[in-house]
Coordinates of C-alpha atoms in Angstrom, one line a residue:
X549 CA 28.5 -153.4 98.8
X550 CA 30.6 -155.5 101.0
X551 CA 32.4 -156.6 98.5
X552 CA 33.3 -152.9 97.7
X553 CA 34.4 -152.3 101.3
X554 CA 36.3 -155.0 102.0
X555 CA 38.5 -154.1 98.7
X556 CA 38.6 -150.6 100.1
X557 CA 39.3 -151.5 103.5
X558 CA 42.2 -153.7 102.3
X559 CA 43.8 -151.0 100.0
X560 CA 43.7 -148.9 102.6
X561 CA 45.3 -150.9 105.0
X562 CA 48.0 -151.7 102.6
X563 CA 48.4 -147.7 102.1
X564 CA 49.1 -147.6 105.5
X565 CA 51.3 -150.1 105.7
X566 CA 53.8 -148.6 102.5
X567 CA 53.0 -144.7 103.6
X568 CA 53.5 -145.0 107.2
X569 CA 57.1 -143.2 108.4
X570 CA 59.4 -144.3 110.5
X571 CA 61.0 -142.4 113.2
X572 CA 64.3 -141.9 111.3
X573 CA 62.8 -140.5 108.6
X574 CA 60.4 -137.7 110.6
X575 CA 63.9 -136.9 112.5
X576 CA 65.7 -136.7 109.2
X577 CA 62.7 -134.3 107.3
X578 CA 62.7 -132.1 110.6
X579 CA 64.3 -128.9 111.2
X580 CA 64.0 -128.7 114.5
X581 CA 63.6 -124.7 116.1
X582 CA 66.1 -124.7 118.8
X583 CA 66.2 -122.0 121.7
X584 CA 69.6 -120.7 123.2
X585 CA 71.7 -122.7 125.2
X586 CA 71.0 -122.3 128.9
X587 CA 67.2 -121.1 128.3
X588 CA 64.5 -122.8 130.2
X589 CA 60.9 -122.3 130.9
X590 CA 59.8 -122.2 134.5
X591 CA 56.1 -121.6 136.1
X592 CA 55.2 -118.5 138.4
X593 CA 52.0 -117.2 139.6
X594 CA 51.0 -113.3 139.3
X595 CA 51.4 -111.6 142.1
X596 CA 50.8 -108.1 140.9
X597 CA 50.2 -106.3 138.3
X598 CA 50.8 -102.5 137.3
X599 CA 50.7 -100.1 134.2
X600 CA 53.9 -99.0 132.5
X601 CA 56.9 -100.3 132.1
X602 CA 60.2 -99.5 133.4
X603 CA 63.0 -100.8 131.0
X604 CA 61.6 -100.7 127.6
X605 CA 59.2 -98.7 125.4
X606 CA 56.1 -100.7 124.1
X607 CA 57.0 -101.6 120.4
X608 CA 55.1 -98.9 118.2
X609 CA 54.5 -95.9 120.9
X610 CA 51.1 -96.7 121.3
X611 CA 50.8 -100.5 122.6
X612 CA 49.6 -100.8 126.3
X613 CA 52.5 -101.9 128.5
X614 CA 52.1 -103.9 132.1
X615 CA 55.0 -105.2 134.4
X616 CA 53.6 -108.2 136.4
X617 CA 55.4 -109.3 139.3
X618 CA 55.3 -112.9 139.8
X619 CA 56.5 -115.8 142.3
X620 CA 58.8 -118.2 140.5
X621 CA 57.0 -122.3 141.7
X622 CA 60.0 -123.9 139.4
X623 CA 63.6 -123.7 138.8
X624 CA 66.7 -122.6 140.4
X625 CA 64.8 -119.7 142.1
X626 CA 61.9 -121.1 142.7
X627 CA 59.7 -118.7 145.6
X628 CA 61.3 -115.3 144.6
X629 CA 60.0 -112.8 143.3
X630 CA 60.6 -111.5 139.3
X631 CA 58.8 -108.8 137.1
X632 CA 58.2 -109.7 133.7
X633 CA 57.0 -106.9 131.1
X634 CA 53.3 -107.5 129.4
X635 CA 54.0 -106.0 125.9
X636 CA 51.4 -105.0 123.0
X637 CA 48.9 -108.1 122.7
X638 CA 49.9 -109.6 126.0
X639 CA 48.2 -107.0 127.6
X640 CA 45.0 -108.1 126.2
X641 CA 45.0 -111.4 128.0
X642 CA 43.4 -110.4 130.9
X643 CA 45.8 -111.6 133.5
X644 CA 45.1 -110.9 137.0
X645 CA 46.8 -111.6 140.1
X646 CA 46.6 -115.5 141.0
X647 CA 47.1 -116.4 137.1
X648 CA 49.5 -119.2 136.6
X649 CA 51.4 -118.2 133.8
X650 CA 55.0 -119.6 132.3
X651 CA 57.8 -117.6 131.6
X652 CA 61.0 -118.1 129.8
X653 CA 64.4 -118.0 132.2
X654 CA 67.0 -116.8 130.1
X655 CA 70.6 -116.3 132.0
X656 CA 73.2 -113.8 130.5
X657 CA 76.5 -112.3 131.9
X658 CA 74.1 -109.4 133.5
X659 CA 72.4 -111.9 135.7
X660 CA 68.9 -114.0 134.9
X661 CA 66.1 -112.5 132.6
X662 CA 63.0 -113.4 132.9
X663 CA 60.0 -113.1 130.0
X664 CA 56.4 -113.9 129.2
X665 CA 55.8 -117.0 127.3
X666 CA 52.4 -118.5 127.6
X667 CA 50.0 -119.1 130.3
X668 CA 48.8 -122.0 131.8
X669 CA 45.8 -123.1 130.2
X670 CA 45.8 -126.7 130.4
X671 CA 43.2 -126.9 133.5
X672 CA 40.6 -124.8 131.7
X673 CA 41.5 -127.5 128.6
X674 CA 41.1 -130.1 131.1
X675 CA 37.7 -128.9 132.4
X676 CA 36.3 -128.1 129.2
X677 CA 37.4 -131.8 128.0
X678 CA 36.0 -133.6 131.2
X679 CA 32.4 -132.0 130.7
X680 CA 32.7 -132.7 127.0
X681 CA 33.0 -136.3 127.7
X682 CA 30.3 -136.7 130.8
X683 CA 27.7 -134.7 128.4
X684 CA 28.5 -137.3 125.5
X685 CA 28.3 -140.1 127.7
X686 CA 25.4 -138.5 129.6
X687 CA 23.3 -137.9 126.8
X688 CA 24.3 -140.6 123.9
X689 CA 25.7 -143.5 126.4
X690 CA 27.4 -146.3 125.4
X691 CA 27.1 -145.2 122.1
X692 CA 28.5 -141.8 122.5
X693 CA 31.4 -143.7 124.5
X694 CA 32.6 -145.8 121.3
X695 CA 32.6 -142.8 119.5
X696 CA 34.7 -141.5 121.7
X697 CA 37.0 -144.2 121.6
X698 CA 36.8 -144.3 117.7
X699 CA 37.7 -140.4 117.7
X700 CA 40.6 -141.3 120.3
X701 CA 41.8 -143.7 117.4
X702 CA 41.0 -141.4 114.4
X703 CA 42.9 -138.6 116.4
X704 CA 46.3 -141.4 116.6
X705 CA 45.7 -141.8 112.5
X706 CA 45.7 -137.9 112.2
X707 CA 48.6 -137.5 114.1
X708 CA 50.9 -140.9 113.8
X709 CA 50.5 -141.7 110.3
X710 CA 49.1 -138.7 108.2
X711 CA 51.0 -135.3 110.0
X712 CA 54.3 -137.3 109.5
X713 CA 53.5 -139.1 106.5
X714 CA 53.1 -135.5 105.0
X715 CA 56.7 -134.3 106.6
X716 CA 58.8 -136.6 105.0
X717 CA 57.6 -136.1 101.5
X718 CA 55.1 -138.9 100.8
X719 CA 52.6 -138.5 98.1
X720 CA 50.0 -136.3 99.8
X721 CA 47.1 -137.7 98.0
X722 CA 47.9 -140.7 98.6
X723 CA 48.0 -140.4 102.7
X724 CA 45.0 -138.6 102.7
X725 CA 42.8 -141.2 101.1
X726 CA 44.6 -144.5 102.9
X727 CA 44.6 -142.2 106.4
X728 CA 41.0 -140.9 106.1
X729 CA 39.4 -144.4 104.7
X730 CA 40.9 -145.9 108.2
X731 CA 39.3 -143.0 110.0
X732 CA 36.3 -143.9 108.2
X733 CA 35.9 -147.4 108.7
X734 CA 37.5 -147.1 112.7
X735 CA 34.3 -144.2 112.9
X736 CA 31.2 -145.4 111.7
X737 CA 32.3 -149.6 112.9
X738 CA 33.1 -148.2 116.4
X739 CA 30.5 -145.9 116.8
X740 CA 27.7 -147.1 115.2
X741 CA 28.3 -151.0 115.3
X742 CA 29.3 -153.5 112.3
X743 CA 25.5 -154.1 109.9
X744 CA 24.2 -153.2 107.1
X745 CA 23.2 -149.8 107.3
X746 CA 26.6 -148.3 108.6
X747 CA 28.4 -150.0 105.7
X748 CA 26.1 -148.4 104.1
X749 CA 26.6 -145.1 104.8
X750 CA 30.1 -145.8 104.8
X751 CA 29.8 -146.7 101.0
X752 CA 28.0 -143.1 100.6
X753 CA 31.1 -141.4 102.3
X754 CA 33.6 -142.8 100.6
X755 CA 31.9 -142.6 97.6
X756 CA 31.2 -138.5 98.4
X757 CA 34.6 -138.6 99.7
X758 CA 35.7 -139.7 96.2
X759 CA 33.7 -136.5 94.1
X760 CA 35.2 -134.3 97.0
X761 CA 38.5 -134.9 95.8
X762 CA 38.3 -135.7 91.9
X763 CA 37.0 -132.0 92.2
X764 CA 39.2 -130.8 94.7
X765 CA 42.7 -131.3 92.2
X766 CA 40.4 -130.3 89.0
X767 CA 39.8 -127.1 91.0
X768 CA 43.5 -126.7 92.5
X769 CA 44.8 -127.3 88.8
X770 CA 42.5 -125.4 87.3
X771 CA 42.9 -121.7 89.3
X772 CA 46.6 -122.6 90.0
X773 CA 47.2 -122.7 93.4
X774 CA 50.1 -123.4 94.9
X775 CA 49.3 -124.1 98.6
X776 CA 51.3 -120.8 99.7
X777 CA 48.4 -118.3 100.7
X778 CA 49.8 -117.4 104.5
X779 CA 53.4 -116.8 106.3
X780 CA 52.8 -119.9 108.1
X781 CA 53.3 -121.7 104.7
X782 CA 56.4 -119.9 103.8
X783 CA 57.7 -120.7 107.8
X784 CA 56.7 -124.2 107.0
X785 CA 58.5 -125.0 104.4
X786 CA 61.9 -123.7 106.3
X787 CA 61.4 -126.0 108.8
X788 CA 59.9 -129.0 106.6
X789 CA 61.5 -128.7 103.2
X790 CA 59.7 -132.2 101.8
X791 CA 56.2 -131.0 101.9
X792 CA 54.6 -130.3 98.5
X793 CA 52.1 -127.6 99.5
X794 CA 49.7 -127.9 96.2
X795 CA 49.3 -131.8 97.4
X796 CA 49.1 -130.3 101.4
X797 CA 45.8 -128.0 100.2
X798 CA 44.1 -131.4 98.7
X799 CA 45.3 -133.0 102.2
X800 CA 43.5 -130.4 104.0
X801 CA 40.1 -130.4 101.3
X802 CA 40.1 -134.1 102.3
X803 CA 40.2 -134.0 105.7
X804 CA 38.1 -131.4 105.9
X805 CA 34.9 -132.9 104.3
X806 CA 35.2 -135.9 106.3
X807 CA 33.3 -134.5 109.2
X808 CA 30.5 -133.4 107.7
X809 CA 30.0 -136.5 105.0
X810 CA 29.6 -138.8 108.2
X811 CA 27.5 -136.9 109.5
X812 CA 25.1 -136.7 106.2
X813 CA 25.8 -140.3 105.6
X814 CA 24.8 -141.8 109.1
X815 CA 21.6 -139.6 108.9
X816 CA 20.8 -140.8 105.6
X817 CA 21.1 -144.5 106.0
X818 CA 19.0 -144.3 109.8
X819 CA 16.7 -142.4 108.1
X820 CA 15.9 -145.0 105.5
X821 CA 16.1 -148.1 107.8
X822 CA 13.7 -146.3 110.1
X823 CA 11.0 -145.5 107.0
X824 CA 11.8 -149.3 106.2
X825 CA 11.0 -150.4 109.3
X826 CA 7.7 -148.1 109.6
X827 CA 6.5 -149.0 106.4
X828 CA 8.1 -152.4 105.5
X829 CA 5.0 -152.5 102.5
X830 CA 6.7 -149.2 100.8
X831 CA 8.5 -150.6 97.7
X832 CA 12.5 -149.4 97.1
X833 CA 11.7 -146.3 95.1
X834 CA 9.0 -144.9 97.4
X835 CA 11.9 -145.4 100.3
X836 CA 14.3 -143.7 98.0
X837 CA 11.8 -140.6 97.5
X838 CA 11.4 -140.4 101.1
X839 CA 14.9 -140.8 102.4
X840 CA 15.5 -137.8 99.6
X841 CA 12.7 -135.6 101.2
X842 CA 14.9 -135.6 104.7
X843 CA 17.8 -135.4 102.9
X844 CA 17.1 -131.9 101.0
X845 CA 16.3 -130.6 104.5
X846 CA 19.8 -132.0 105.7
X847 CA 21.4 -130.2 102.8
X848 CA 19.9 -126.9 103.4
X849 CA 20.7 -126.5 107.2
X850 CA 24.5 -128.4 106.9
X851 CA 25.3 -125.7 104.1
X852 CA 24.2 -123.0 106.5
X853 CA 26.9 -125.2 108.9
X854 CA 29.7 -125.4 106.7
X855 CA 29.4 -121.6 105.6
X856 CA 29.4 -120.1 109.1
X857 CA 32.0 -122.4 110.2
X858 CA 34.5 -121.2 107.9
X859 CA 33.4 -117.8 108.5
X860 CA 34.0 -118.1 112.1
X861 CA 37.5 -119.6 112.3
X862 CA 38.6 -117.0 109.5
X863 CA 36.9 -114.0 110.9
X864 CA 39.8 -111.6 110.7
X865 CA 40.5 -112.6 107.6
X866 CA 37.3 -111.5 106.3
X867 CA 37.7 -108.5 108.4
X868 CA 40.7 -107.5 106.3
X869 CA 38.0 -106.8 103.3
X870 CA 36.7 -103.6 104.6
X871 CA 40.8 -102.3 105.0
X872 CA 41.3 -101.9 101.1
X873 CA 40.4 -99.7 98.3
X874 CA 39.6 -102.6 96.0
X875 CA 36.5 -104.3 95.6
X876 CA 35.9 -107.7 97.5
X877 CA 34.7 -109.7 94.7
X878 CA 38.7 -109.3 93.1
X879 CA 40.1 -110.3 96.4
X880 CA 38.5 -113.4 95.9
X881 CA 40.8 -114.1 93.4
X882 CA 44.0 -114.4 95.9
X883 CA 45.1 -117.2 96.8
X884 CA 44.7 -116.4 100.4
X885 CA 40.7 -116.8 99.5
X886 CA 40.6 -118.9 96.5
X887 CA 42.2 -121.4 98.6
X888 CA 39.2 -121.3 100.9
X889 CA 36.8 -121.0 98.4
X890 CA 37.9 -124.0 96.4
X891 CA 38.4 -126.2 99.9
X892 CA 34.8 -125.4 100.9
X893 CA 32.8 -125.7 97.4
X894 CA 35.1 -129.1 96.9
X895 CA 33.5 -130.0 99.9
X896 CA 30.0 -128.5 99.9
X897 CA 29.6 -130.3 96.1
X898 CA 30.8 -133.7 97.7
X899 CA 28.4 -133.6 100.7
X900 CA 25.4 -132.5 98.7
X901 CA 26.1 -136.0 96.1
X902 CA 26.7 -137.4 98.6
X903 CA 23.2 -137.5 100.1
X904 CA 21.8 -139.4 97.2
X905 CA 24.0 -141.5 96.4
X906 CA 23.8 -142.9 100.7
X907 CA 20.0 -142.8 99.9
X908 CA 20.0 -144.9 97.0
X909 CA 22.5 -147.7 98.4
X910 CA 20.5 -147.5 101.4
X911 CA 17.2 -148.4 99.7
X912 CA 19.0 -151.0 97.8
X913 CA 20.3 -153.1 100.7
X914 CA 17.5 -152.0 103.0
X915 CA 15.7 -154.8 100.8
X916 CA 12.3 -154.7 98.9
X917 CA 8.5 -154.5 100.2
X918 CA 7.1 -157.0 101.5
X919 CA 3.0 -157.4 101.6
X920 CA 1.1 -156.6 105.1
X921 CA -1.0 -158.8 106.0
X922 CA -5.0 -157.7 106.0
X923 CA -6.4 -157.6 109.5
X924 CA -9.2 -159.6 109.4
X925 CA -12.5 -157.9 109.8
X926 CA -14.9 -160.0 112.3
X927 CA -18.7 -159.0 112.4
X928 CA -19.7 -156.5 114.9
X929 CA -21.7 -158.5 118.0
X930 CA -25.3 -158.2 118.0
X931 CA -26.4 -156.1 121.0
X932 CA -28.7 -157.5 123.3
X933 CA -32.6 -156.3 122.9
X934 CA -33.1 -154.0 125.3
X935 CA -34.6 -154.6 128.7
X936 CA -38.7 -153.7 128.5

């Protein structure tokens, strides 16, 4: 087994190392979105706000319009005063006065426009994050710190290696399976601690991680999907003309079972080091069985997760289902679905294998069953006659 990981961990590293882009050639794949010359965004804070709108109708007739009046805090004008139309889903933010929102200054020969572009959410992000971390660190410790760290350095893999590794062109496969084995190996080591039983569970996800993706491209193949199921694909490929979308949907299938495989894994290999450990007389087989008994439960309730999880993030999606006149079960057959459906099943498949085949290298390294040995019985002491 650590034979097998150090040849993984060493093709992986040599992936990296011939995949990985350099700056020059992410500049050179980019189309870059530019705004008009003289545009800038500036912060303000809502100082007001009031139905209707004065200069222009609401797009479609029937879309609630707002003009907020705000107080520039940047730029040129910084600490006047500006009103800047709320149009269609804008509305539905639920600004107030106080919000800090930021707005786009655009000059023209009429004078200085101002209009809505985002608002500022980054202390709510910020809170949210900080509590995140104390609960983690709170609850798991120093454990829960590494994996922190280890998530910090995944996140850097994600987002230095793979996202542009995929923008210039290189072979998508190929980046997925050298980025997410580092992931992999930076996880499990960082979190869980270099031994035995997190190589062995890293074995059981690389091996699941492996059947996730032989049946990921049999599936893509086989239903002929191109990768092109929403608009943000066809914007995408504007902007990023290298991309090769069928190999970008097995990107995504990739990365998106390694989540849950840790999870499985981990369980799997604790849970057979712990029945080890409580019954060190058990033999490997009878370990096996019993790792398997947890592991059916673990299957059950992380379908249940991966199900619901998809149907959350693509809730109006769904929603579109009830909006047509032709039965759901042939709408399954669009790409925008089959996409899905192939991504979670590819997934689901490689998770549920993946549970015995961590159970079985488990039991094997976890060692064999040793004998107990007998208490020894001593005679029970005579009690004394009893006084007359």
């Amino acid at each position: 087994m650590v034979g097998f990981l150090a040849v993984v961990g060493v093709l992986a590293v040599a992936g990296l190392i011939w995949l990985w882009p350099t700056g020059a050639e992410v500049d050179g794949a980019l189309n870059r979105i530019g705004d008009p010359p003289g545009v800038t965004y500036e912060d303000a804070t809502i100082t007001a706000i009031a139905a209707g709108c004065t200069s222009v109708e609401a797009p479609g007739g029937d879309l609630t319009c707002e003009t907020a009046t705000v107080e520039l805090d940047s730029g040129s004008e910084a600490g006047q005063a500006a009103d800047i139309e709320l149009i269609g889903p804008q509305v539905h933010h639920g600004l107030r006065a106080g919000d800090s929102i930021e707005v786009m200054r655009l000059p023209t020969p009429d004078g200085v426009h101002y209009s809505f572009s985002g608002i500022n959410r980054l202390p709510v992000l910020l809170t949210m994050l900080a509590l995140f971390v104390v609960a983690v660190v709170a609850v798991a410790r120093w454990r829960g710190l590494m994996a922190l760290v280890g998530l910090a350095v995944a996140g850097y893999v994600l987002l230095g290696f793979m996202l542009p590794a995929i923008i210039v062109g290189k072979p998508g496969m190929a980046v997925a399976l050298a980025g997410s084995t580092a992931i992999m190996f930076i996880v499990l080591y960082v979190a869980h601690g270099i031994s035995l039983r997190t190589s062995a569970a890293l074995a059981g996800t690389l091996l699941g991680l492996a059947v996730t993706t032989a049946l990921g491209a049999i599936a893509v193949g086989a239903a002929r999907l191109s990768g092109f199921a929403e608009e943000n694909e066809y914007d995408l490929a504007q902007l990023a003309p290298g991309i090769d979308f069928q190999e970008l949907l097995m990107v995504g299938i990739i990365i998106g079972g390694l989540g849950v495989l840790n999870d499985v894994t981990i369980t799997q290999a604790s849970a057979v080091w712990e029945l080890r450990a409580a019954a060190p007389e058990w033999t490997r087989r009878r370990v096996f069985m019993s790792g398997m008994r947890i592991g059916r439960d673990h299957i059950a309730s992380t379908i249940y997760t991966i199900v619901f999880a998809y149907a959350g993030s693509a809730l109006a999606v769904l929603l579109l289902l009830y909006f047509t006149n032709r039965e759901a079960i042939d709408l399954f057959g669009l790409e925008l679905f089959a996409g899905e459906s192939v991504r979670t099943l590819a997934s689901a498949i490689g998770l549920i294998l993946s549970v015995p085949i961590t159970t079985g290298i488990a039991a094997i390294t976890v060692g064999p069953g040793r004998p107990v040995p007998e208490t020894p019985r001593h005679a029970d002491p005579v009690a004394p006659d009893p006084a007359p």
